[in-house]
Each structure stands twice: as C-alpha cells, then as structure tokens.
Coordinates of C-alpha atoms in Angstrom, one line a residue:
M474 CA -1.2 24.1 -8.4
K475 CA -3.6 21.2 -9.2
A476 CA -4.7 18.6 -6.7
V477 CA -7.4 15.9 -6.5
V478 CA -9.7 17.0 -3.6
L479 CA -12.9 16.0 -2.0
E480 CA -14.9 19.1 -1.0
A481 CA -17.5 17.4 1.2
F482 CA -19.1 14.0 2.0
G483 CA -21.5 13.0 -0.7
T484 CA -19.6 14.7 -3.5
Q485 CA -17.2 13.3 -6.1
P486 CA -13.5 14.1 -5.9
A487 CA -12.2 16.4 -8.7
V488 CA -9.0 18.1 -9.9
R489 CA -9.0 21.6 -8.5
D490 CA -6.6 24.6 -8.3
V491 CA -5.4 24.9 -4.7
P492 CA -2.7 27.1 -3.0
A493 CA 0.8 25.6 -3.1
P494 CA 2.1 24.7 0.4
S495 CA 5.4 25.9 2.0
P496 CA 7.6 23.7 4.1
G497 CA 8.1 24.5 7.8
P498 CA 10.8 23.3 10.2
G499 CA 11.4 19.6 9.8
E500 CA 9.6 19.5 6.4
L501 CA 10.3 19.1 2.7
L502 CA 8.4 20.5 -0.3
V503 CA 8.2 17.7 -2.9
R504 CA 7.2 18.1 -6.5
V505 CA 5.2 14.8 -6.9
Q506 CA 5.9 12.9 -10.1
T507 CA 4.0 9.7 -9.4
S508 CA 1.6 8.1 -6.9
S509 CA -0.8 5.1 -6.8
F510 CA -4.2 4.1 -5.7
N511 CA -5.0 2.6 -2.3
P512 CA -8.4 1.4 -0.9
M513 CA -8.1 4.0 1.9
D514 CA -9.0 6.8 -0.5
G515 CA -12.2 5.1 -1.6
G516 CA -13.0 4.8 2.1
I517 CA -12.5 8.5 2.6
V518 CA -14.7 9.4 -0.3
S519 CA -17.5 7.0 0.9
G520 CA -17.4 8.5 4.4
M521 CA -16.4 5.2 5.9
M522 CA -14.3 7.0 8.6
K523 CA -16.4 10.1 9.2
D524 CA -17.5 9.0 12.6
V525 CA -14.0 7.7 13.6
V526 CA -11.6 10.6 12.8
E527 CA -12.0 14.3 12.0
H528 CA -12.0 15.4 8.4
R529 CA -11.0 18.9 7.4
F530 CA -12.3 19.8 4.0
P531 CA -11.2 20.2 1.3
V532 CA -9.4 16.8 1.7
T533 CA -6.6 16.1 -0.7
L534 CA -6.6 12.4 -1.7
G535 CA -3.7 10.0 -2.2
R536 CA -1.2 8.4 0.1
D537 CA 1.9 7.4 -1.9
F538 CA 4.3 9.7 -3.6
A539 CA 7.6 9.8 -5.5
G540 CA 9.1 13.0 -6.6
I541 CA 11.8 15.6 -6.5
V542 CA 12.7 17.8 -3.5
E543 CA 11.8 21.4 -4.3
A544 CA 12.6 23.1 -1.0
V545 CA 13.9 22.1 2.4
G546 CA 12.7 23.6 5.6
G547 CA 14.8 24.2 8.7
D548 CA 16.2 21.4 10.9
V549 CA 16.2 18.9 8.0
E550 CA 19.5 17.1 7.4
G551 CA 20.7 14.6 4.8
V552 CA 18.5 15.8 1.9
S553 CA 18.9 18.6 -0.6
V554 CA 16.9 20.3 -3.3
G555 CA 16.9 18.1 -6.4
D556 CA 17.0 14.8 -4.5
E557 CA 14.6 12.1 -5.6
V558 CA 12.5 10.8 -2.7
F559 CA 9.5 8.5 -2.1
G560 CA 7.2 7.7 0.7
F561 CA 3.6 8.0 1.9
I562 CA 1.4 10.3 3.9
P563 CA -0.6 8.5 6.7
G564 CA -4.4 8.6 6.3
M565 CA -5.0 10.1 9.8
H566 CA -2.5 12.9 10.2
P567 CA -3.9 13.1 12.9
I568 CA -6.9 14.3 11.0
I569 CA -7.9 13.5 7.4
H570 CA -6.8 16.5 5.3
D571 CA -3.4 16.1 3.6
G572 CA -2.8 13.9 0.7
A573 CA -0.3 13.1 -2.1
W574 CA -2.4 13.7 -5.2
A575 CA -1.1 17.2 -5.7
E576 CA 1.6 18.7 -7.8
L577 CA 3.4 19.9 -4.7
I578 CA 3.2 18.4 -1.2
V579 CA 4.8 19.0 2.2
V580 CA 6.1 15.9 4.0
G581 CA 7.7 15.4 7.4
Q582 CA 11.0 13.7 8.0
T583 CA 9.4 10.3 8.9
E584 CA 7.4 10.2 5.7
F585 CA 10.1 9.9 3.0
A586 CA 13.3 8.1 2.0
H587 CA 15.7 8.6 -0.8
K588 CA 14.6 6.7 -3.9
P589 CA 17.1 4.1 -5.1
A590 CA 18.6 5.1 -8.4
S591 CA 17.7 1.7 -9.8
T592 CA 14.0 2.2 -9.1
D593 CA 12.1 4.3 -11.7
M594 CA 9.6 7.0 -10.6
A595 CA 6.5 5.0 -11.6
S596 CA 7.5 2.1 -9.4
A597 CA 8.6 4.2 -6.5
G598 CA 5.3 6.0 -6.4
A599 CA 3.5 2.7 -6.0
V600 CA 5.5 1.3 -3.1
G601 CA 4.7 3.3 0.1
L602 CA 1.6 2.3 2.0
A603 CA 1.1 -1.2 0.5
A604 CA 4.7 -2.3 0.9
A605 CA 4.8 -0.9 4.5
T606 CA 1.7 -2.8 5.3
A607 CA 3.2 -6.0 3.8
V608 CA 6.4 -5.5 5.9
A609 CA 4.3 -5.1 9.1
G610 CA 2.3 -8.2 8.3
I611 CA 5.2 -10.5 7.5
D612 CA 7.2 -9.1 10.5
A613 CA 4.3 -10.0 12.7
L614 CA 4.2 -13.6 11.5
E615 CA 7.9 -14.1 12.2
L616 CA 8.3 -16.7 9.4
S617 CA 11.1 -19.1 9.4
S618 CA 12.6 -21.0 6.5
G619 CA 10.5 -24.0 5.5
E620 CA 7.3 -22.8 7.3
T621 CA 4.0 -22.6 5.4
V622 CA 2.1 -19.4 5.1
L623 CA -1.3 -18.8 3.4
I624 CA -1.5 -15.3 1.9
V625 CA -5.1 -14.4 1.1
G626 CA -5.3 -11.5 -1.3
A627 CA -1.8 -12.3 -2.8
T628 CA -2.5 -10.6 -6.2
G629 CA -3.2 -7.2 -4.9
G630 CA -0.9 -4.4 -3.9
V631 CA -0.2 -5.4 -0.3
G632 CA -0.3 -9.1 -1.2
S633 CA 2.2 -8.8 -4.1
F634 CA 4.7 -7.3 -1.7
A635 CA 3.9 -9.8 1.1
V636 CA 4.5 -12.8 -1.2
Q637 CA 8.0 -11.5 -2.1
L638 CA 8.9 -10.9 1.5
A639 CA 7.6 -14.3 2.7
D640 CA 9.5 -16.0 -0.1
A641 CA 12.7 -14.1 0.8
A642 CA 12.3 -15.4 4.4
G643 CA 12.3 -18.9 3.0
A644 CA 8.7 -19.7 3.7
I645 CA 6.5 -21.9 1.4
V646 CA 3.9 -19.5 0.2
I647 CA 0.4 -20.7 -0.6
A648 CA -2.2 -18.4 -2.2
P649 CA -5.8 -18.7 -3.4
A650 CA -5.9 -17.8 -7.0
R651 CA -7.8 -17.8 -10.3
P652 CA -6.3 -19.7 -13.2
E653 CA -5.2 -16.5 -14.9
D654 CA -3.2 -15.5 -11.7
E655 CA -0.8 -18.5 -11.8
E656 CA 2.0 -17.0 -13.9
Y657 CA 2.0 -13.8 -12.0
L658 CA 2.0 -15.4 -8.6
R659 CA 4.6 -18.0 -9.4
R660 CA 6.9 -15.2 -10.6
L661 CA 6.5 -13.4 -7.3
G662 CA 7.4 -16.5 -5.3
V663 CA 4.1 -18.4 -4.6
G664 CA 4.9 -22.1 -4.3
E665 CA 1.4 -23.6 -4.1
L666 CA -1.9 -22.4 -5.5
V667 CA -5.4 -23.3 -4.4
P668 CA -8.7 -22.4 -6.0
R669 CA -9.9 -18.9 -5.0
N670 CA -13.5 -20.0 -5.3
G671 CA -14.8 -22.6 -3.0
D672 CA -13.5 -23.8 0.4
V673 CA -10.0 -22.4 0.6
A674 CA -9.3 -24.0 4.0
A675 CA -10.4 -27.4 2.8
A676 CA -8.1 -27.1 -0.2
V677 CA -5.2 -26.2 2.0
L678 CA -5.9 -29.1 4.4
A679 CA -6.0 -31.5 1.5
R680 CA -2.3 -30.8 1.0
H681 CA -1.2 -29.9 4.5
A682 CA -3.3 -32.1 6.8
S683 CA -2.2 -30.4 10.0
G684 CA -2.7 -26.9 8.6
V685 CA -0.3 -24.1 7.8
D686 CA 2.0 -22.3 10.2
A687 CA 0.7 -18.8 9.5
V688 CA -2.0 -16.9 7.7
L689 CA -1.8 -13.4 6.3
D690 CA -5.4 -12.3 5.7
L691 CA -5.6 -9.2 3.5
V692 CA -9.3 -9.4 2.5
S693 CA -11.5 -10.3 5.5
F694 CA -13.2 -8.1 7.9
T695 CA -14.4 -11.0 10.1
P696 CA -11.9 -12.7 12.5
G697 CA -11.4 -16.4 11.9
S698 CA -12.3 -16.5 8.2
Y699 CA -9.3 -18.8 7.4
D700 CA -8.7 -20.4 10.8
G701 CA -9.7 -23.7 9.4
A702 CA -6.5 -23.8 7.4
L703 CA -4.3 -23.0 10.4
K704 CA -2.5 -25.5 12.5
A705 CA -2.8 -25.5 16.3
G706 CA -0.7 -22.7 17.7
G707 CA -0.4 -21.0 14.3
R708 CA -0.1 -17.3 13.7
V709 CA -2.5 -14.9 12.0
A710 CA -1.9 -11.3 10.8
S711 CA -4.5 -9.1 9.2
S712 CA -4.5 -5.6 7.6
L713 CA -8.3 -5.2 8.2
R714 CA -8.5 -6.0 11.9
A715 CA -9.6 -9.6 11.3
A716 CA -6.8 -11.3 13.1
G717 CA -8.9 -11.9 16.2
E718 CA -7.5 -12.0 19.7
G719 CA -5.0 -14.1 21.5
S720 CA -1.4 -15.2 21.3
G721 CA 0.0 -15.1 17.7
R722 CA -2.8 -12.9 16.4
T723 CA -1.8 -9.4 15.2
N724 CA -3.7 -6.6 13.4
V725 CA -1.2 -4.5 11.4
A726 CA -1.1 -1.2 9.6
G727 CA 1.4 0.5 7.3
L728 CA 2.8 3.5 9.1
P729 CA 5.5 5.7 7.8
S730 CA 8.8 5.9 9.7
C731 CA 12.4 6.6 8.8
E732 CA 13.3 3.0 9.6
T733 CA 10.5 1.4 7.5
L734 CA 11.0 3.6 4.5
R735 CA 14.8 3.2 4.5
R736 CA 14.2 -0.6 4.8
L737 CA 11.9 -0.4 1.8
A738 CA 14.6 1.5 -0.1
D739 CA 17.1 -1.2 0.7
L740 CA 14.7 -4.0 -0.4
L741 CA 14.1 -2.3 -3.7
K742 CA 17.8 -1.7 -4.2
D743 CA 18.8 -5.3 -3.6
G744 CA 16.0 -6.7 -5.7
T745 CA 14.1 -8.4 -2.8
L746 CA 11.1 -6.3 -3.8
T747 CA 10.0 -5.6 -7.3
V748 CA 7.0 -3.4 -8.2
H749 CA 4.3 -4.4 -10.7
V750 CA 2.2 -1.5 -11.9
Q751 CA -0.6 -3.1 -13.9
K752 CA -2.0 0.2 -15.3
S753 CA -1.3 3.9 -14.9
Y754 CA -3.5 7.0 -15.1
Q755 CA -3.0 10.7 -15.6
L756 CA -4.0 13.2 -13.0
Q757 CA -7.2 14.0 -14.8
E758 CA -8.1 10.3 -14.7
A759 CA -7.8 9.9 -11.0
L760 CA -11.5 9.3 -10.4
Q761 CA -11.6 6.6 -13.1
G762 CA -8.6 5.0 -11.4
M763 CA -10.4 4.9 -8.1
R764 CA -13.4 3.3 -9.7
D765 CA -11.2 0.7 -11.4
L766 CA -9.4 -0.1 -8.1
G767 CA -12.6 -1.4 -6.7
A768 CA -14.0 -3.0 -9.9
T769 CA -11.1 -4.8 -11.4
H770 CA -9.1 -7.9 -10.5
K771 CA -5.6 -6.6 -9.9
H772 CA -2.1 -7.9 -10.3
G773 CA -0.1 -5.5 -8.2
K774 CA -0.8 -1.8 -8.2
L775 CA -2.5 0.9 -10.2
G776 CA -0.3 4.0 -10.7
L777 CA -0.9 7.7 -11.1
F778 CA 1.2 10.3 -13.0
L779 CA 1.0 13.8 -11.7
Q780 CA 3.6 15.5 -14.0

C-alpha cells in the first residue's frame, strides 16, 4: 500500500510503498478515504520534537482520517466491516511513528467514531485534531451567554471550529482579521472584527473598555501576548502553551477519546459544527499541501484525498 512517510530527519517526506498493517485486539483496520493537514506534521518533518519524544522511522505522517472499516480485531464492539468512521491519531503514540496518510491504517477504540451520514467524507477527514483542540479550548474557558471572547487565529482550522463553538455557547466572539476575512468569519459566528495588523489589544479596548472575559490564543508561543485585552480575572486558553500560569489560565491539546469523538459526531450531525475545506490535494500532492499550509492564509482546513 502507499503512504506518505519520512525516512529520517533532514529528508523530505515522500509517497512510498509500505507493508499493510493488520488489526490486533481492540483495533480496527480502516481504508482511509480522506484526511487533512495540521501544523504538527510540519513540526515532525522539521525535527521540532526530536529532543522531546522518540521517533521511530519511517514515520507515517498525517493525523486526521475518515474512511471505511476494512477489518475488526478482537474485543471490539459496536462497529462492523463497511462502517464509515472518522477520527485522528495522536502525534505521540507514545512515540512518533504511526500516521493517517496511508491507504490502510490501524486505529484503537479511542481514536474513532462513526461518521454522521449527513457529513461527507471530505469534511469528516478534516475534523479530528483541529476540532478536538477547539473543544478543549472552549471547554476550558467555560463561556456563558453574553460573555465576550477574543479568538486569535479564528480563520484557521482550530479557530474556525472554536468560533462556532463559542457562538453556540452564546458568547460574543471577537476576532482579529483582514478585510478579506470578514464574510467568512461573520458566517461562522464572529460578532466583532478588529484589524489583524496593529495593536489588537488596543483595538479591543476601544470597544470594550474593561476588556474581554476570555481569550483563546491559537497563534502565540509567548504567554501574555493578548493579556492587554483581558479584563481583571479573565480567562485564557492556548493551544501552543502560551496561556501562562495561574487561575483561569489553561494550556490545551486535542486528544482522541471516545467521548470527544462522539461529541464531535453529534455536533456535526446537529449542525453546530460545519467544516470548511478551502482546498484539497491528492495523495501525490501531500508535500505541496504541507508547504501551502505554512505559506497561505487559510479559511478553515486543507484536505487530502487518499483514494
């Protein structure tokens, strides 16, 4: 079967023929139809985590997947061959080795959920990691109806899902944006836009003198980057460990679990979450998709077709 693999640090990922896996107890074999691009894979290729977690080469890239169950291992209940499923593979598993950019993958019971019939494969393959991260961030902020939340990075994959979740909670969503982002962000549920370039905190304070109730920072690596927009006692969540320390400050990550993935399935089914795939690539174009992920201004996700 074909997969997108990284053979060693300092090399470029490529499509290779690799042995097909077999499911063991508690596992499924899934024929992957679609996936998407996440910054984590660029980090793996660049060696960003080589001193943090063990890598076993060749590393198969890709986190998200949607596909059809090909075989079911022992001790797995509630799923059958032919079922359509979606989910994601964690980056550290507990080592970096397995990935979703392969024609066939093995996943554990906590890494998938049944795909809603109303969600197409292309959309389902773009949900996993980004939407789970958004759920973790919005849950951490514990937003109430009428509260204000600044979501920095609202146009990207995680941000696009986070805006919808915050809007569903009844919060007033504020987002830094370019002029060309307005229609997209308004459609997601952003209530107020401030210029992305310039002093974002000052622009927020010009409208909300006491500051906002919460900040979801999806772009900064340095704590306190948007504290100037936050009211006293406000909450901060970050997906890049930039929340800082103290009460109301939470660093979050998207981790697969039965509960989270079933929750995402329900949110897709009832229309709380919609998926915007800005552009899709074929398997042989995976390297170009990775380049574009870091080089283009995105509205939502970039998708990948494997079949």
